[in-house]
Amino acid sequence: MSKLIPKFVSYLGPDPAPLDNVNRENDNALRGLLHQRCACHIINLIVKFGLKRVKSYLEAFRNAISYLNSSNQRIGEFHNYCIVKGVKPRKFGLDMDVRWNSTYLMLKHLIPYKATFSTFIAANYGLVNGEPLLSEGHWTIAEKIMEFLGIFYESTVALSGVYYPTSPLMLHHILEIACHLHAKETDPLLMSILTPMKLKFLKYWQNISLLYSFAFVLDPRAKMRGFHNVLQLLSQAIGVAYSNYFTEVRAELYKLYNKYENKYGAVRLQRPSNISGSSGKKKNTWGKIYGATGTSPSSPALASTSSPAVSVPLVSELSS
């Protein structure tokens, strides 16, 4: 970080309107743009923090899978039992704390084998305190948790992409996760895990990074109007006011634009737009932001295969 900040300052030039303690303030501002926590790791922390409340149910599935995988003979017997029942045999893996989405994937692979797996474990494992290791209640909780974790899996996959920029997607997924947690608050089977998950969410994402906001606003489908709508929806979901933050982002973005304009405005060149084939974001997510069905103000233009040459947008265009 100590090497990146001087390079960034030399690229944009010094602050045109320095304040008191300018070096310290510029350093903190640049750190906010250059240094970000891994979003996928934060999602994993949120999920793990909530799953601690249902550890006893998940441990039953882990014990059952470990029992099956610990003997080649049992693996072969289960393989033959699946063939007899007309089910395609497969092996099941355990989840791990250090692997993203591993609990979701463990349940996703296991639940389709609910009947065969339960019967086989009940016949071979024996009873635990007079009850089968995997009861109907265990499977009910497992199905509910798997369904609940689906959105976290999708966000992790999308934000792990390497062939498209992921920073413009951050506010989309923060909003989706916040609305998902808010919508499930009344579910009696999930209430115990939602409170700690929401606390962990607020710890990391209540204060939104300027980098995420800049990247979202510079998406031509979003601009300042879309950003304002996102903050309103997020405020409704988590109960945090973002009016001051909106003003701050707009001021900082204009300030950053003016730095580019002062240093590179004279050599700005017109060049054809480069429309990517995939943005890593489903089109229907814009419907939540703009209130339409999967469309944004610029969606017709985005659907075209070619477009005329365009210039770098002016500051006034960000608000249109």
Coordinates of N, CA and C in Angstrom, one line a residue, residues 30-152:
L30 N -7.2 7.7 -0.4 CA -6.6 6.7 -1.4 C -6.7 5.3 -0.9
R31 N -6.5 5.1 0.4 CA -6.6 3.8 1.0 C -8.0 3.2 0.8
G32 N -9.0 4.1 0.9 CA -10.4 3.7 0.7 C -10.7 3.3 -0.7
L33 N -9.9 3.8 -1.7 CA -10.1 3.4 -3.1 C -9.2 2.2 -3.5
L34 N -8.0 2.1 -2.9 CA -7.1 1.0 -3.3 C -7.1 -0.2 -2.5
H35 N -7.5 -0.1 -1.2 CA -7.5 -1.3 -0.3 C -8.9 -1.7 0.0
Q36 N -9.3 -2.9 -0.5 CA -10.6 -3.4 -0.2 C -10.5 -4.9 0.4
R37 N -11.5 -5.2 1.3 CA -11.5 -6.6 1.7 C -12.1 -7.4 0.6
C38 N -11.8 -8.7 0.7 CA -12.3 -9.7 -0.3 C -13.8 -9.8 0.0
A39 N -14.7 -9.5 -1.0 CA -16.1 -9.6 -0.8 C -16.6 -11.0 -0.6
C40 N -16.0 -11.9 -1.4 CA -16.4 -13.4 -1.2 C -16.0 -13.9 0.2
H41 N -14.9 -13.4 0.7 CA -14.6 -13.8 2.1 C -15.6 -13.3 3.1
I42 N -16.0 -12.1 2.9 CA -17.0 -11.5 3.8 C -18.3 -12.2 3.7
I43 N -18.7 -12.6 2.5 CA -19.9 -13.4 2.4 C -19.8 -14.7 3.1
N44 N -18.6 -15.3 3.0 CA -18.4 -16.6 3.8 C -18.5 -16.4 5.3
L45 N -17.9 -15.3 5.8 CA -18.0 -15.0 7.2 C -19.5 -14.8 7.6
I46 N -20.2 -14.1 6.8 CA -21.7 -13.8 7.2 C -22.4 -15.2 7.3
V47 N -22.2 -16.1 6.3 CA -22.8 -17.4 6.3 C -22.4 -18.2 7.5
K48 N -21.1 -18.3 7.8 CA -20.6 -19.1 8.9 C -21.1 -18.6 10.2
F49 N -21.2 -17.3 10.3 CA -21.7 -16.7 11.6 C -23.1 -17.1 11.9
G50 N -23.9 -17.3 10.9 CA -25.3 -17.7 11.1 C -25.4 -19.2 11.3
L51 N -24.6 -19.9 10.5 CA -24.8 -21.4 10.6 C -24.3 -22.0 11.9
K52 N -23.6 -21.2 12.7 CA -23.3 -21.7 14.1 C -24.5 -22.0 14.9
R53 N -25.7 -21.3 14.6 CA -26.9 -21.6 15.4 C -27.6 -22.9 15.0
V54 N -27.2 -23.5 13.9 CA -27.8 -24.8 13.5 C -26.7 -25.8 13.4
K55 N -25.7 -25.7 14.2 CA -24.6 -26.6 14.1 C -25.0 -28.0 14.4
S56 N -25.9 -28.2 15.4 CA -26.2 -29.6 15.7 C -26.9 -30.3 14.6
Y57 N -27.7 -29.6 13.8 CA -28.4 -30.3 12.6 C -27.3 -30.6 11.6
L58 N -26.4 -29.7 11.3 CA -25.4 -29.9 10.3 C -24.4 -31.0 10.7
E59 N -24.1 -31.1 12.0 CA -23.2 -32.1 12.5 C -23.8 -33.5 12.2
A60 N -25.1 -33.7 12.3 CA -25.7 -35.0 12.0 C -25.4 -35.4 10.6
F61 N -25.5 -34.5 9.6 CA -25.2 -34.8 8.2 C -23.7 -35.1 8.0
R62 N -22.9 -34.3 8.7 CA -21.4 -34.5 8.6 C -21.0 -35.9 9.2
N63 N -21.6 -36.3 10.3 CA -21.4 -37.6 10.9 C -21.8 -38.7 9.9
A64 N -23.0 -38.5 9.3 CA -23.5 -39.5 8.4 C -22.6 -39.7 7.2
I65 N -22.1 -38.6 6.6 CA -21.2 -38.6 5.4 C -19.9 -39.2 5.8
S66 N -19.4 -38.8 7.0 CA -18.1 -39.4 7.4 C -18.2 -40.9 7.6
Y67 N -19.3 -41.3 8.2 CA -19.5 -42.8 8.4 C -19.5 -43.5 7.1
L68 N -20.2 -43.0 6.1 CA -20.2 -43.6 4.8 C -18.9 -43.6 4.1
N69 N -18.2 -42.5 4.1 CA -16.9 -42.4 3.4 C -15.7 -43.1 4.1
S70 N -15.9 -43.5 5.4 CA -14.8 -44.0 6.1 C -14.5 -45.5 5.8
S71 N -15.3 -46.1 5.0 CA -15.2 -47.5 4.7 C -15.5 -47.8 3.2
N72 N -14.5 -48.4 2.5 CA -14.7 -48.7 1.1 C -15.9 -49.7 1.0
Q73 N -16.0 -50.6 2.0 CA -17.1 -51.6 1.9 C -18.4 -50.9 2.0
R74 N -18.6 -49.9 2.9 CA -19.9 -49.2 3.0 C -20.1 -48.4 1.7
I75 N -19.1 -47.8 1.1 CA -19.2 -47.1 -0.1 C -19.8 -48.0 -1.2
G76 N -19.2 -49.2 -1.3 CA -19.7 -50.2 -2.3 C -21.1 -50.6 -2.0
E77 N -21.4 -50.8 -0.8 CA -22.8 -51.2 -0.4 C -23.8 -50.1 -0.8
F78 N -23.4 -48.9 -0.5 CA -24.3 -47.8 -0.9 C -24.4 -47.6 -2.4
H79 N -23.3 -47.9 -3.1 CA -23.4 -47.8 -4.6 C -24.3 -48.9 -5.1
N80 N -24.3 -50.1 -4.6 CA -25.2 -51.2 -5.0 C -26.6 -50.9 -4.6
Y81 N -26.8 -50.3 -3.4 CA -28.2 -49.9 -3.0 C -28.8 -48.9 -3.9
C82 N -28.0 -47.9 -4.3 CA -28.5 -46.9 -5.2 C -28.9 -47.5 -6.6
I83 N -28.1 -48.4 -7.1 CA -28.5 -49.1 -8.3 C -29.8 -49.9 -8.2
V84 N -29.9 -50.6 -7.1 CA -31.2 -51.3 -6.9 C -32.4 -50.4 -6.9
K85 N -32.2 -49.2 -6.3 CA -33.3 -48.2 -6.2 C -33.5 -47.4 -7.4
G86 N -32.6 -47.6 -8.4 CA -32.8 -46.9 -9.7 C -32.2 -45.5 -9.6
V87 N -31.3 -45.2 -8.7 CA -30.7 -43.9 -8.5 C -29.3 -43.9 -8.9
K88 N -28.8 -42.9 -9.5 CA -27.4 -42.9 -10.0 C -26.5 -42.7 -8.7
P89 N -25.6 -43.6 -8.5 CA -24.7 -43.6 -7.3 C -23.8 -42.4 -7.4
R90 N -23.4 -41.8 -6.3 CA -22.4 -40.8 -6.2 C -21.8 -40.7 -4.8
K91 N -20.7 -40.0 -4.7 CA -20.1 -39.8 -3.4 C -20.4 -38.4 -2.9
F92 N -20.3 -38.2 -1.6 CA -20.7 -37.0 -0.9 C -19.5 -36.4 -0.2
G93 N -19.3 -35.1 -0.4 CA -18.1 -34.5 0.3 C -18.6 -33.7 1.5
L94 N -17.7 -33.5 2.4 CA -17.9 -32.7 3.6 C -17.6 -31.3 3.4
D95 N -18.3 -30.4 4.1 CA -18.0 -29.0 4.0 C -16.8 -28.7 4.8
M96 N -16.2 -27.5 4.5 CA -15.0 -27.1 5.2 C -15.1 -25.6 5.5
D97 N -14.6 -25.2 6.6 CA -14.6 -23.7 7.0 C -13.9 -22.8 6.0
V98 N -12.8 -23.3 5.4 CA -12.0 -22.5 4.6 C -12.4 -22.5 3.1
R99 N -13.5 -23.3 2.8 CA -13.9 -23.3 1.4 C -15.3 -22.6 1.3
W100 N -15.3 -21.6 0.4 CA -16.6 -20.9 0.2 C -17.7 -21.8 -0.3
N101 N -18.9 -21.6 0.2 CA -20.1 -22.3 -0.2 C -20.1 -23.8 0.0
S102 N -19.1 -24.3 0.8 CA -19.0 -25.8 0.9 C -20.2 -26.4 1.6
T103 N -20.8 -25.7 2.6 CA -22.0 -26.2 3.3 C -23.2 -26.2 2.3
Y104 N -23.3 -25.2 1.5 CA -24.4 -25.2 0.5 C -24.2 -26.3 -0.5
L105 N -23.0 -26.5 -1.0 CA -22.8 -27.6 -1.9 C -23.0 -29.0 -1.3
M106 N -22.6 -29.1 0.0 CA -22.8 -30.4 0.6 C -24.3 -30.8 0.7
L107 N -25.1 -29.8 1.1 CA -26.6 -30.0 1.2 C -27.2 -30.2 -0.2
K108 N -26.7 -29.4 -1.2 CA -27.3 -29.5 -2.5 C -27.1 -30.8 -3.1
H109 N -25.9 -31.4 -2.9 CA -25.7 -32.8 -3.4 C -26.4 -33.9 -2.6
L110 N -26.6 -33.6 -1.4 CA -27.1 -34.7 -0.5 C -28.7 -34.8 -0.6
I111 N -29.4 -33.6 -0.6 CA -30.8 -33.6 -0.5 C -31.5 -34.4 -1.6
P112 N -31.1 -34.4 -2.9 CA -31.7 -35.3 -3.9 C -31.7 -36.8 -3.5
Y113 N -30.7 -37.2 -2.6 CA -30.6 -38.6 -2.2 C -31.2 -38.8 -0.8
K114 N -32.2 -37.9 -0.5 CA -32.8 -38.0 0.9 C -33.3 -39.4 1.2
A115 N -34.1 -40.0 0.3 CA -34.7 -41.3 0.7 C -33.7 -42.4 0.8
T116 N -32.8 -42.5 -0.2 CA -31.8 -43.6 -0.2 C -30.8 -43.4 0.9
F117 N -30.3 -42.2 1.1 CA -29.3 -42.0 2.0 C -29.8 -42.2 3.5
S118 N -31.0 -41.7 3.7 CA -31.6 -41.8 5.1 C -31.8 -43.3 5.4
T119 N -32.4 -44.1 4.4 CA -32.6 -45.5 4.7 C -31.3 -46.3 4.9
F120 N -30.3 -46.0 4.1 CA -29.0 -46.7 4.2 C -28.4 -46.3 5.6
I121 N -28.4 -45.1 6.0 CA -27.7 -44.7 7.2 C -28.5 -45.3 8.4
A122 N -29.8 -45.2 8.3 CA -30.6 -45.8 9.4 C -30.4 -47.3 9.6
A123 N -30.2 -48.0 8.5 CA -30.0 -49.4 8.6 C -28.6 -49.8 9.1
N124 N -27.7 -49.0 8.9 CA -26.3 -49.3 9.2 C -25.7 -48.6 10.4
Y125 N -26.1 -47.3 10.6 CA -25.5 -46.5 11.6 C -26.1 -46.9 13.0
G126 N -27.3 -47.2 13.0 CA -28.0 -47.5 14.3 C -28.7 -46.2 14.9
L127 N -29.2 -46.3 16.1 CA -29.9 -45.2 16.7 C -29.0 -44.4 17.6
V128 N -29.4 -43.1 17.7 CA -28.7 -42.2 18.6 C -29.7 -41.7 19.6
N129 N -29.5 -42.1 20.8 CA -30.4 -41.7 21.9 C -31.8 -42.2 21.5
G130 N -31.9 -43.4 21.0 CA -33.2 -43.9 20.6 C -33.8 -43.4 19.4
E131 N -33.1 -42.5 18.7 CA -33.7 -41.9 17.4 C -32.7 -42.1 16.3
P132 N -33.2 -42.2 15.0 CA -32.3 -42.3 13.9 C -31.4 -41.0 13.8
L133 N -30.2 -41.2 13.2 CA -29.3 -40.1 13.1 C -29.9 -39.0 12.3
L134 N -30.5 -39.3 11.2 CA -31.2 -38.3 10.4 C -32.7 -38.4 10.4
S135 N -33.3 -37.5 11.1 CA -34.8 -37.6 11.2 C -35.4 -36.7 10.2
E136 N -36.7 -36.7 10.1 CA -37.4 -35.8 9.1 C -37.2 -34.3 9.4
G137 N -37.0 -34.0 10.7 CA -36.7 -32.7 11.1 C -35.4 -32.2 10.6
H138 N -34.4 -33.1 10.6 CA -33.1 -32.7 10.0 C -33.2 -32.4 8.6
W139 N -33.9 -33.2 7.8 CA -34.1 -32.9 6.4 C -34.9 -31.6 6.1
T140 N -35.8 -31.3 6.9 CA -36.6 -30.1 6.8 C -35.7 -28.9 6.9
I141 N -34.9 -28.9 8.0 CA -34.0 -27.8 8.2 C -32.9 -27.7 7.1
A142 N -32.4 -28.9 6.6 CA -31.4 -28.9 5.6 C -32.0 -28.3 4.3
E143 N -33.2 -28.6 3.9 CA -33.8 -28.1 2.7 C -34.0 -26.6 2.8
K144 N -34.4 -26.1 4.0 CA -34.6 -24.7 4.2 C -33.3 -23.9 4.2
I145 N -32.3 -24.5 4.8 CA -31.0 -23.8 4.8 C -30.4 -23.8 3.4
M146 N -30.5 -24.9 2.6 CA -30.0 -24.9 1.2 C -30.7 -23.8 0.4
E147 N -32.0 -23.7 0.5 CA -32.7 -22.7 -0.3 C -32.3 -21.3 0.2
F148 N -32.1 -21.1 1.4 CA -31.7 -19.8 2.0 C -30.3 -19.4 1.5
L149 N -29.4 -20.4 1.4 CA -28.0 -20.1 1.1 C -27.7 -19.9 -0.4
G150 N -28.8 -20.2 -1.2 CA -28.6 -20.1 -2.7 C -28.1 -18.8 -3.2
I151 N -28.6 -17.7 -2.6 CA -28.3 -16.3 -3.1 C -26.8 -16.0 -2.7
F152 N -26.3 -16.5 -1.6 CA -24.9 -16.3 -1.2 C -24.0 -17.1 -2.1

